[in-house]
Coordinates of C-alpha atoms and ligand atoms in Angstrom, one line a residue:
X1 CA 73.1 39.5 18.4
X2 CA 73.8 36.6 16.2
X3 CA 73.6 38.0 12.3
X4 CA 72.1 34.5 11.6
X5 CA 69.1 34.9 14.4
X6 CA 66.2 37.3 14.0
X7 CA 65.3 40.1 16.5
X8 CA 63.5 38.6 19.5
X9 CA 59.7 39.0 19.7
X10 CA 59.8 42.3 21.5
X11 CA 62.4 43.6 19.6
X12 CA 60.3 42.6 16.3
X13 CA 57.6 44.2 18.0
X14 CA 59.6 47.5 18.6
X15 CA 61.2 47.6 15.4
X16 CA 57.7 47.4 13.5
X17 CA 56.9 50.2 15.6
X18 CA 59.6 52.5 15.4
X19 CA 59.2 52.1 10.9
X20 CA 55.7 52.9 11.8
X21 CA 56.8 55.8 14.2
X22 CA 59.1 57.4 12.0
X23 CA 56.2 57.6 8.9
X24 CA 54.0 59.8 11.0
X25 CA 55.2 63.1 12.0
X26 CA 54.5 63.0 16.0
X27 CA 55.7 65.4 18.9
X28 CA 59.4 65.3 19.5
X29 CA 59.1 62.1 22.2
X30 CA 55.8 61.0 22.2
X31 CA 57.1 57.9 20.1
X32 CA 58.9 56.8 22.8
X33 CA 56.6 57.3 25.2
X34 CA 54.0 55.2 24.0
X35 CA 56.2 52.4 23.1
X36 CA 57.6 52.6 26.9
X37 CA 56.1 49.3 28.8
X38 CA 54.8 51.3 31.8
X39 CA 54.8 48.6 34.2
X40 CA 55.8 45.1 34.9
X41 CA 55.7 43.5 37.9
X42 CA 57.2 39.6 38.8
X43 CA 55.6 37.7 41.2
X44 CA 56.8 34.7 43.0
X45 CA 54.3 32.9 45.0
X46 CA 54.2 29.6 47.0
X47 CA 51.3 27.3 46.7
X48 CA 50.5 24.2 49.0
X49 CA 49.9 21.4 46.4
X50 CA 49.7 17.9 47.3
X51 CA 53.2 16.8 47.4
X52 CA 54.0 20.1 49.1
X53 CA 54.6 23.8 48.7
X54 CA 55.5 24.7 45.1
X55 CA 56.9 28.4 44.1
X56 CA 55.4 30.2 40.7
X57 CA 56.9 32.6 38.9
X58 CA 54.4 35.0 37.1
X59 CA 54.3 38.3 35.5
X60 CA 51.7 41.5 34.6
X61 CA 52.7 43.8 32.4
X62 CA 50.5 47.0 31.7
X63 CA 51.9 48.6 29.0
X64 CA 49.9 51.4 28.6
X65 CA 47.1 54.0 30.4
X66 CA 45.8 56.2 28.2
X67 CA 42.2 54.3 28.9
X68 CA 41.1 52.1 31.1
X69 CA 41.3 49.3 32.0
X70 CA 43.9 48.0 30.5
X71 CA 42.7 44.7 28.7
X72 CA 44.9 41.4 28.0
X73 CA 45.2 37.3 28.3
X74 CA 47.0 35.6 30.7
X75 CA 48.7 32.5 29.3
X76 CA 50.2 29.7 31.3
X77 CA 53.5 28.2 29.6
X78 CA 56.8 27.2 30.4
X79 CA 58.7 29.4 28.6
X80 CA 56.9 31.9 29.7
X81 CA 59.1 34.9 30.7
X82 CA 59.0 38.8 31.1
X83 CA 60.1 39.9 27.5
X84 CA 57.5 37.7 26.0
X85 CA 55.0 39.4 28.4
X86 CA 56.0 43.1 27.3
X87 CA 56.3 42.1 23.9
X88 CA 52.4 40.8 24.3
X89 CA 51.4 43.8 25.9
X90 CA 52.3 46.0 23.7
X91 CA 50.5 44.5 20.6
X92 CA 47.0 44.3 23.0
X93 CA 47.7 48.4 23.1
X94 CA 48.2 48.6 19.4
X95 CA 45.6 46.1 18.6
X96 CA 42.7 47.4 20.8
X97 CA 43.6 50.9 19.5
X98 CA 43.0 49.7 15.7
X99 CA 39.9 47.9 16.8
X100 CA 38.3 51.0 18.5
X101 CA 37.8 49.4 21.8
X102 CA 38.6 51.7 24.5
X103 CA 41.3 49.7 26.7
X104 CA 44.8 50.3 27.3
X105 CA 47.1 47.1 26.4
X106 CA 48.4 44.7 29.3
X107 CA 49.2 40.5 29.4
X108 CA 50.3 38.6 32.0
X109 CA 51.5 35.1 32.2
X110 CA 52.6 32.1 34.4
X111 CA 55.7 29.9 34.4
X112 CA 53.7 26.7 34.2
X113 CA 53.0 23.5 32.5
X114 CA 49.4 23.4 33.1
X115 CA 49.4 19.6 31.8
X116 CA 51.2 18.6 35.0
X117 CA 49.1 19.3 37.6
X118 CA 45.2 18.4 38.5
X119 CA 42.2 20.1 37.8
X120 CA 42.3 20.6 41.7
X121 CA 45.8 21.9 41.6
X122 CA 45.4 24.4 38.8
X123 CA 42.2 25.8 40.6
X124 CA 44.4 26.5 43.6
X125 CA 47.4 28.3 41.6
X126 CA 45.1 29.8 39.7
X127 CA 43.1 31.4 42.6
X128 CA 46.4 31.9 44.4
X129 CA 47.4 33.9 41.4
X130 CA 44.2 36.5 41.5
X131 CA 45.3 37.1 45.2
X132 CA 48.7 38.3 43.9
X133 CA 47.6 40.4 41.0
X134 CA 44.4 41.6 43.2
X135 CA 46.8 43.1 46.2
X136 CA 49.0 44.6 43.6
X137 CA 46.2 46.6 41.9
X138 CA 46.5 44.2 39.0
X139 CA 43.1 43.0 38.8
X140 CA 39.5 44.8 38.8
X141 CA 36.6 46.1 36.4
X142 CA 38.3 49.3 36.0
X143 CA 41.7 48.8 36.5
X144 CA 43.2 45.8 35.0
X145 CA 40.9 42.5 33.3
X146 CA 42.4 39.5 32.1
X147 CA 41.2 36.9 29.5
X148 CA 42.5 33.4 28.3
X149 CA 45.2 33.0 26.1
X150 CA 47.2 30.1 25.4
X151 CA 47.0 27.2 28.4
X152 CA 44.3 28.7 29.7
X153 CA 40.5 28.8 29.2
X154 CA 37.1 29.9 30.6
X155 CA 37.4 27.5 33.3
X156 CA 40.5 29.9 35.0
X157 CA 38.7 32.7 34.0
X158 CA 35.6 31.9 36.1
X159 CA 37.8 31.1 39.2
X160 CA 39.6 34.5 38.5
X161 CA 36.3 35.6 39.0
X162 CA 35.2 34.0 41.6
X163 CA 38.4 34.7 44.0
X164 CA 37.6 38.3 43.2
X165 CA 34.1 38.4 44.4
X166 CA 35.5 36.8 47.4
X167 CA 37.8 39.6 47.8
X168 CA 35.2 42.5 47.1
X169 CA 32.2 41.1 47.8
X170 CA 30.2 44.6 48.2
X171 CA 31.8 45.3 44.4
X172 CA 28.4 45.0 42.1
X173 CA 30.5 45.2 38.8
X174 CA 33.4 42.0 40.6
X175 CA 32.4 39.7 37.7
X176 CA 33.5 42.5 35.0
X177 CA 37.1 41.8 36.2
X178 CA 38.2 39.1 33.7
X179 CA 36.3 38.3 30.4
X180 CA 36.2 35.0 28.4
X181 CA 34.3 33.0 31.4
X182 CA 31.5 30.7 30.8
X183 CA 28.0 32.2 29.7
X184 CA 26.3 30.7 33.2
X185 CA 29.1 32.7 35.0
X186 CA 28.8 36.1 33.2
X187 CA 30.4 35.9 30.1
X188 CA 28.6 36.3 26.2
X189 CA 28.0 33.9 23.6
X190 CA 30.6 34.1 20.8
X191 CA 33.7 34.2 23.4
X192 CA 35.2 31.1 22.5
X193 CA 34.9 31.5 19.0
X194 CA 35.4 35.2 18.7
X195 CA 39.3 35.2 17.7
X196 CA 39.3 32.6 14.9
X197 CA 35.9 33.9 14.2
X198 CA 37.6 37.6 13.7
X199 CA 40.1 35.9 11.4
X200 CA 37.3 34.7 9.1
X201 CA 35.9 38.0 9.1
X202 CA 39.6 39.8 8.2
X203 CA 40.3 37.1 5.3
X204 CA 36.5 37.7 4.2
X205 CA 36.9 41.8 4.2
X206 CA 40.5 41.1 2.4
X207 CA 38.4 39.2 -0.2
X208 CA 36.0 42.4 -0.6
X209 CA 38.9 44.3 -1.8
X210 CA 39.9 42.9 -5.1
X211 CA 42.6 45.4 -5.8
X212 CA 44.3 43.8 -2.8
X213 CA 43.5 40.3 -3.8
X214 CA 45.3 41.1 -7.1
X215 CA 48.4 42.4 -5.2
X216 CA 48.4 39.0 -3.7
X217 CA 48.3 37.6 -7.1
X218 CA 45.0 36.2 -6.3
X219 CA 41.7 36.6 -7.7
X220 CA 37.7 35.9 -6.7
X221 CA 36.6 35.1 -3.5
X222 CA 37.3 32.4 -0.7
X223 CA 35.8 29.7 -2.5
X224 CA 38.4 27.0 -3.5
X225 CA 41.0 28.7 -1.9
X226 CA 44.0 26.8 -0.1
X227 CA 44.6 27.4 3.2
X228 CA 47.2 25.8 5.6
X229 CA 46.8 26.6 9.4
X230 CA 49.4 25.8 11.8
X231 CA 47.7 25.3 15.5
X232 CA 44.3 23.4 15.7
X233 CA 44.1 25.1 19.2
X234 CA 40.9 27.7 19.7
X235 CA 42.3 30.3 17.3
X236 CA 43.2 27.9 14.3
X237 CA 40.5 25.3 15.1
X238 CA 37.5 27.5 14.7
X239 CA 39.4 29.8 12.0
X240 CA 39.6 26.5 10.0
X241 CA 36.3 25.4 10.7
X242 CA 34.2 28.6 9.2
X243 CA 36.5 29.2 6.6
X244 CA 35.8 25.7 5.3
X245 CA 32.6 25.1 6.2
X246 CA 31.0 28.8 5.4
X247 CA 33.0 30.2 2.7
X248 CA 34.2 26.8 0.8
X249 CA 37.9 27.5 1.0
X250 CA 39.9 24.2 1.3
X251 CA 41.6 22.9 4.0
X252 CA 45.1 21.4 2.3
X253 CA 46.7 21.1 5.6
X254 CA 46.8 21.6 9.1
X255 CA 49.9 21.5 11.3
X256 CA 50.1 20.4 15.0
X257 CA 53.1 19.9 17.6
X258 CA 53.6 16.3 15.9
X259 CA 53.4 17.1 12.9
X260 CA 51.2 17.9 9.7
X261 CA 48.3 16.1 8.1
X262 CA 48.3 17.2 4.2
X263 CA 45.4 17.0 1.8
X264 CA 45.2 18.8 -0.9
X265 CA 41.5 18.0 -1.9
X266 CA 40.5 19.2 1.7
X267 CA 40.5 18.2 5.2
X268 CA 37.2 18.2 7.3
X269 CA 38.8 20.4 10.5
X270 CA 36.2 19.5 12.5
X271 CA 36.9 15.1 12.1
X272 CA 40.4 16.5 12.6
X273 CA 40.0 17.9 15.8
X274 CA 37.5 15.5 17.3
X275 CA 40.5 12.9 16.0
X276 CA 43.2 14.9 17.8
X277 CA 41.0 15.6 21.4
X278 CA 40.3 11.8 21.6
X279 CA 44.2 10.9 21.0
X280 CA 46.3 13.7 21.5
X281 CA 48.1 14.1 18.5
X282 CA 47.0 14.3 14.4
X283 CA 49.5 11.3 13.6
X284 CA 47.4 8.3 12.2
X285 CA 44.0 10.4 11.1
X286 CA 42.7 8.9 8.6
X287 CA 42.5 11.4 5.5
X288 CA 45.1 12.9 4.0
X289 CA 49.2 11.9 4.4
X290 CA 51.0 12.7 7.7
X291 CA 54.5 14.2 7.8
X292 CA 56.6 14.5 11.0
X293 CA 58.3 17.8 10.0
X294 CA 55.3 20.6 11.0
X295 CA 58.2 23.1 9.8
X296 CA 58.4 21.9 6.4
X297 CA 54.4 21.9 5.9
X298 CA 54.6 25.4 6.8
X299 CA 56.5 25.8 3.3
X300 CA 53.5 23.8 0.9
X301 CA 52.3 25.7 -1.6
X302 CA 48.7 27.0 -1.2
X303 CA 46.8 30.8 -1.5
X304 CA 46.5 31.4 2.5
X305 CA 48.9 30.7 5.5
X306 CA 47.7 30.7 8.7
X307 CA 50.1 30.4 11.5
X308 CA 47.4 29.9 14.9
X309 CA 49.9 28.1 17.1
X310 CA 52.8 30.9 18.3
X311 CA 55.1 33.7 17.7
X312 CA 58.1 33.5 16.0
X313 CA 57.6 30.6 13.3
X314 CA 58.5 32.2 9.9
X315 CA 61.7 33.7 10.0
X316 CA 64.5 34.6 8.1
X317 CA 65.4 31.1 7.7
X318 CA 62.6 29.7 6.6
X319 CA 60.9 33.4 5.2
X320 CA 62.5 33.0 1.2
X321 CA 60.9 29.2 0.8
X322 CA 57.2 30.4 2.2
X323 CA 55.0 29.5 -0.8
X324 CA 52.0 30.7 0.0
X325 CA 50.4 34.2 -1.3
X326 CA 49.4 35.4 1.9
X327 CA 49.7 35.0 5.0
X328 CA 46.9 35.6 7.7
X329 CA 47.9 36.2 11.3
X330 CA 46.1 34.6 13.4
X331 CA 49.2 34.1 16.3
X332 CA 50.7 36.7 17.9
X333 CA 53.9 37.5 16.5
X334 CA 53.9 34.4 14.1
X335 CA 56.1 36.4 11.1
X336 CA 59.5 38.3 13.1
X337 CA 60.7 41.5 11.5
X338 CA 63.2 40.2 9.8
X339 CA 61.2 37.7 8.0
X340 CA 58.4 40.6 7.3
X341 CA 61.4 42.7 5.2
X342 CA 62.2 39.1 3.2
X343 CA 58.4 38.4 2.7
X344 CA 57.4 42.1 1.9
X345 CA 60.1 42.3 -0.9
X346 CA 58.9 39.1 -2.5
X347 CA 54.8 40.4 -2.5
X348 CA 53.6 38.1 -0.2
X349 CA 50.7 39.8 1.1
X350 CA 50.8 40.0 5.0
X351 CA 47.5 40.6 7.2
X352 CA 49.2 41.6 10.6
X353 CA 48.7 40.4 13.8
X354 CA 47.3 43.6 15.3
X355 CA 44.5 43.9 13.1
X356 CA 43.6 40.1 12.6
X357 CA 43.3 38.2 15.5
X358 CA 42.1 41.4 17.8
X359 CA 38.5 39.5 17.6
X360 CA 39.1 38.1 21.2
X361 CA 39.8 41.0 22.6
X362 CA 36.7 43.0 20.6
X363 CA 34.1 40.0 22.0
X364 CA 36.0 40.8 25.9
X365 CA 34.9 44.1 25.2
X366 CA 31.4 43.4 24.8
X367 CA 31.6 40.9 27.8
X368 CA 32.7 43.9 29.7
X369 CA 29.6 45.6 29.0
X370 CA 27.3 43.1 29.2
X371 CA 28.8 42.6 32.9
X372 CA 28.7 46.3 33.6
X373 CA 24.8 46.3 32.3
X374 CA 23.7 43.4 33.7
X375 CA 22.1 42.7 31.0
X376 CA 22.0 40.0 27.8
X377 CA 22.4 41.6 24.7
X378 CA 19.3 41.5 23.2
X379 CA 17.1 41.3 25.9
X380 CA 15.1 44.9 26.0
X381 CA 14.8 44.5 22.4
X382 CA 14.2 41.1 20.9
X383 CA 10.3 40.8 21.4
X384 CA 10.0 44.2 20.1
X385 CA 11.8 43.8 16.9
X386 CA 10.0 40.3 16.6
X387 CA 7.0 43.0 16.8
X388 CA 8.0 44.9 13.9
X389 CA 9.2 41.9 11.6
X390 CA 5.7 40.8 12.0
X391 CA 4.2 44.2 11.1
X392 CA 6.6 44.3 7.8
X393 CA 5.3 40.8 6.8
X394 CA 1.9 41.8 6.9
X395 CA 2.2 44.7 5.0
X396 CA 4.1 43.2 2.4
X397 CA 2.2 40.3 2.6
X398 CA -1.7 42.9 1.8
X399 CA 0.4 44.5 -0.8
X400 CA 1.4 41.5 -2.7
X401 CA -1.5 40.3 -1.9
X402 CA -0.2 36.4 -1.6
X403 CA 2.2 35.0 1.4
X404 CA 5.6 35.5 1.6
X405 CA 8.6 32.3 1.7
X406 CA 8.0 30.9 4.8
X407 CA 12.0 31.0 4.9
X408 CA 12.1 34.5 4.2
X409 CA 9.2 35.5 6.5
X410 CA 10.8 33.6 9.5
X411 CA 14.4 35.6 9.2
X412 CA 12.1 38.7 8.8
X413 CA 10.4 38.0 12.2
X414 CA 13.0 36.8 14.1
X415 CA 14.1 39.2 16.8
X416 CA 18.3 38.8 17.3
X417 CA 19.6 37.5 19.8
X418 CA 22.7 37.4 21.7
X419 CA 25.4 35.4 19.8
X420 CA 23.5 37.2 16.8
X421 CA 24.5 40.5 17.9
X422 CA 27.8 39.7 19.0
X423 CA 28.5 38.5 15.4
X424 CA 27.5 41.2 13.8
X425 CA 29.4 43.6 16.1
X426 CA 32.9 41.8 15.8
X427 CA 32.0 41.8 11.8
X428 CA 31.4 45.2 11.8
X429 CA 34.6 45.7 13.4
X430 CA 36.5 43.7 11.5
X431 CA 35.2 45.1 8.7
X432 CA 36.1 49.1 9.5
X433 CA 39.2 48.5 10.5
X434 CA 40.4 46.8 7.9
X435 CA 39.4 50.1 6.1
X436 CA 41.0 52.1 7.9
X437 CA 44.4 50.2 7.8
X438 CA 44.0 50.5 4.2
X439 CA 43.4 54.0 4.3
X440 CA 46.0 54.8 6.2
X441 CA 48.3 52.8 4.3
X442 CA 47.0 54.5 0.8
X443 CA 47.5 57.7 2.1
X444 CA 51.0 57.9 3.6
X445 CA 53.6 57.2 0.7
X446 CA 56.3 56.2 3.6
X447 CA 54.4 53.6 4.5
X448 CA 55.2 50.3 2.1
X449 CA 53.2 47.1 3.7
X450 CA 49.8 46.3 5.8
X451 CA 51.8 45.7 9.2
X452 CA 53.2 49.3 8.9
X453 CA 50.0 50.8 8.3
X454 CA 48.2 49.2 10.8
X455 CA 51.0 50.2 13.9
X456 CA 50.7 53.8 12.2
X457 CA 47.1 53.8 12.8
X458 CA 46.9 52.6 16.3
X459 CA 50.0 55.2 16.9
X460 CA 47.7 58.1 15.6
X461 CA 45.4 57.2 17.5
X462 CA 47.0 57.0 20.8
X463 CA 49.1 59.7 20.0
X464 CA 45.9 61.9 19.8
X465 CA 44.8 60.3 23.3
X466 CA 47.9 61.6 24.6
X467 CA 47.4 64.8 23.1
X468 CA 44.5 65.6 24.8
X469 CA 46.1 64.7 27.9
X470 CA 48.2 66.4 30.6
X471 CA 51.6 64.1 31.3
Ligands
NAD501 P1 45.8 27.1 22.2 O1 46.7 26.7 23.3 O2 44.4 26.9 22.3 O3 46.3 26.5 20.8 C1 47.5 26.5 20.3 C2 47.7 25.2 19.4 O4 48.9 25.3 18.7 C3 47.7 23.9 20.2 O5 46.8 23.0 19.6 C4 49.1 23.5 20.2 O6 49.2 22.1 20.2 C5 49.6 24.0 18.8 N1 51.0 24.3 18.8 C6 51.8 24.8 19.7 N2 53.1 24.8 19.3 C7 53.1 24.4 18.0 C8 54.0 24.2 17.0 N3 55.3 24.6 17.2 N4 53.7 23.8 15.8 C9 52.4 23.4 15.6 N5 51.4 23.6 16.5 C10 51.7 24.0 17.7 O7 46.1 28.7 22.0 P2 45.2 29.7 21.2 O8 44.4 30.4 22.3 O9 44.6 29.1 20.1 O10 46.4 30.8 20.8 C11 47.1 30.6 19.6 C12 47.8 31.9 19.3 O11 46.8 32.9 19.1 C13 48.8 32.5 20.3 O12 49.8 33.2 19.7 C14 47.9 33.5 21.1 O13 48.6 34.5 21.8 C15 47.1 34.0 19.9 N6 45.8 34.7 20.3 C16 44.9 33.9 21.0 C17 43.7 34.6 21.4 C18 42.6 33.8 22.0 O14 41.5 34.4 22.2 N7 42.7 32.6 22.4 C19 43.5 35.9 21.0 C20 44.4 36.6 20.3 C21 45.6 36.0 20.0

């Protein structure tokens, strides 16, 4: 390797692993073992598109069993290839681990520019693609469940499902086969959200802990707080959105493919985005100043970095001039290794990948349920807690002897429902295992940064799986 290049992503991804390995004292092997991609299988397929046939290249990757089914996006690119696949895998194993959600870790992808071919096009490469994984034993409730990831959407997702129902039509649980489809279809309120959502509540819980925030040489709460995000795609776009329209923090920049809009008073994400789905690009929005060099923007000063767009973007190259205090993972992979080591030793506070942007996968999970139960969240019990609200009111209502806030008496009696309870599951998630990252982080004295900690705890973790197991 080139001393001037970084690791590639999977080898970033292995390396972070093995420092975290090496802290825990595991069975001679079991290490290895559960870094080991199980499986990965290529698949070329021909499709018959307009102009005639066309051959795909694609790839699923399962990189672990311990639970099932193993859980992760498929993402249409084209640079797509198999390392990048493994290397994706293995963080949905680690990440679903520190989340508590009981899947094993798996990602697939597809050599394809989805922007050059037709709505009608994509459905049949799409479709043509759930035949491949399905006769592979790639794709099913309890087997193997994709979701979107980058290039691809609920839209895919719903003709994943579909194709499978076709397939297995006397399977009652088809639809449970791929989360992230659209709510008439089977999916839950909050999917599309739920990742950049999850990164609002992991900068939030950081915020809780003020002896972290002093480590980061920061202090208070998100209010006022710069942020730059890099990626106004789902992740960055609604990651933005809440942190500047819920918690007050300030938008100072936000960097796309052409390059980055600055404003250090604040930039409303959501004029931003409407601006960029209308025309494409950011270049010529009309707050802020407009810099071709996205790299360079990446660089600004300000208290929170969020790189939303891909892996691989601060390296050891660019890690020394990074400015800001912390930086919030919301890509896979967006920090190498390399660049981790450079950033660690100057106290830039890192919240990792694993931890941080696992809300996508923590909503899938929930979809998956709701799909197994065939039932909305919320539906058994809404009328009954509306019930009780009402009983609460009236009795505080004779004992004050005066009506309550009609504000306050209408959240009392309102029974939750559905995006509600989804929220306030991916919260509490967020929430305990950001705790128990830090936990384990306080109470191993080999491990030195956040990243470590969190691979250590979703190696425990498996590692006790394993344990329990006969291999
Ligand atoms: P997306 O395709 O919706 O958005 C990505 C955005 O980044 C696009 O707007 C794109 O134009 C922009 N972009 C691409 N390259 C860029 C560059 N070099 N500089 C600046 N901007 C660039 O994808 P997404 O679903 O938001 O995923 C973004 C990242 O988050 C990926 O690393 C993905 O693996 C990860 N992720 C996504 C989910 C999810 O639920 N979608 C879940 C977990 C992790």
């Amino acid at each position: 390797m080139n001393k001037n290049t970084d690791l590639s992503f999977l080898e970033s991804v292995n390396s972070s692993f093995d420092l975290a390995a090496n802290a825990l004292d595991l069975p001679k092997g079991l290490a290895r073992q559960i870094r080991t991609c199980n499986a990965v299988c290529e698949m070329k397929f021909g499709v018959e598109l307009d102009d005639g046939y066309e051959i795909f290249t694609g790839w699923r990757a399962t990189h672990s069993e311990h639970a099932l089914p193993a859980k992760g996006g498929i993402r249409y690119a084209p640079f797509a290839d198999q390392h990048e696949v493994e290397a994706l895998a293995a963080l949905m194993t680690y990440k679903c681990s520190i989340v508590n959600v009981p899947f094993a870790g798996s990602k697939g992808a597809l050599c394809i520019d989805p922007k050059k071919y037709s709505l009608k096009e994509l459905e049949h490469i799409t479709r043509r693609f759930a035949q491949e994984l399905d006769k592979r034993g790639l794709l099913g409730p309890g087997v193997n469940v994709p979701a979107p990831d980058m290039g691809t959407g609920q839209r895919m997702m719903s003709w994943i499902a579909d194709e499978y129902q076709k397939l297995h039509p006397n399977e009652i649980n088809a639809r449970a086969c791929v989360t992230g489809k659209p709510v008439h279809f089977g999916g839950v309120q909050g999917r599309i959200e739920a990742t950049g959502r999850g990164v609002q509540y992991g900068i939030q819980e950081f915020f809780r802990h003020q002896d972290d925030v002093k480590k980061a040489g920061l202090s208070g709460n998100l209010e006022g707080k710069k942020i730059i995000v890099q990626g106004l795609g789902n992740v960055g776009y609604h990651a933005a959105k809440f942190l500047e329209e819920e918690d007050g923090a300030l938008i100072v920049g936000i960097i796309e493919r052409d390059g980055a809009i600055l404003c250090d008073r604040g930039l409303c994400t959501e004029d931003l985005y409407q601006y960029k789905l209308e025309h494409g690009k950011i270049e010529g929005f009309s707050s802020g100043s407009f810099i071709e060099d996205g790299e360079r923007a990446l660089e600004q000063a300000c208290d929170i970095l969020i790189p939303a767009a891909m892996e691989g973007v601060i390296t050891k190259m660019n890690a020394n001039r990074i400015q800001a205090k912390i930086i919030a993972e919301a890509a896979n992979g967006p920090v190498t290794f390399d660049a981790n080591q450079i950033l660690n030793q100057r106290g830039v506070f890192i919240i990792p990948d694993t931890y941080l942007n696992a809300g996508g996968v923590t909503v899938s999970y929930f979809e998956w349920l709701k799909n197994l139960s065939h039932v909305r969240f919320g539906r058994m019990e809404r009328r009954f807690m509306e019930a009780q609200g009402s009983r609460i009111v009236r009795l505080m209502e004779s004992t004050v002897d005066q009506p309550l806030d009609p504000i306050v008496k209408a959240e009392l009696m309102k029974g939750p429902d559905e995006i509600t309870l989804v929220r306030s599951g991916l919260e509490d998630t967020m929430c305990e295992a950001y705790q128990e990252i830090k936990e384990m982080h306080l109470s191993n004295s080999k491990i030195k940064d956040r990243r470590t900690a969190a691979f250590a705890l979703a190696i425990r973790k498996v590692a006790d799986i394993y344990d329990s197991m006969y291999l």
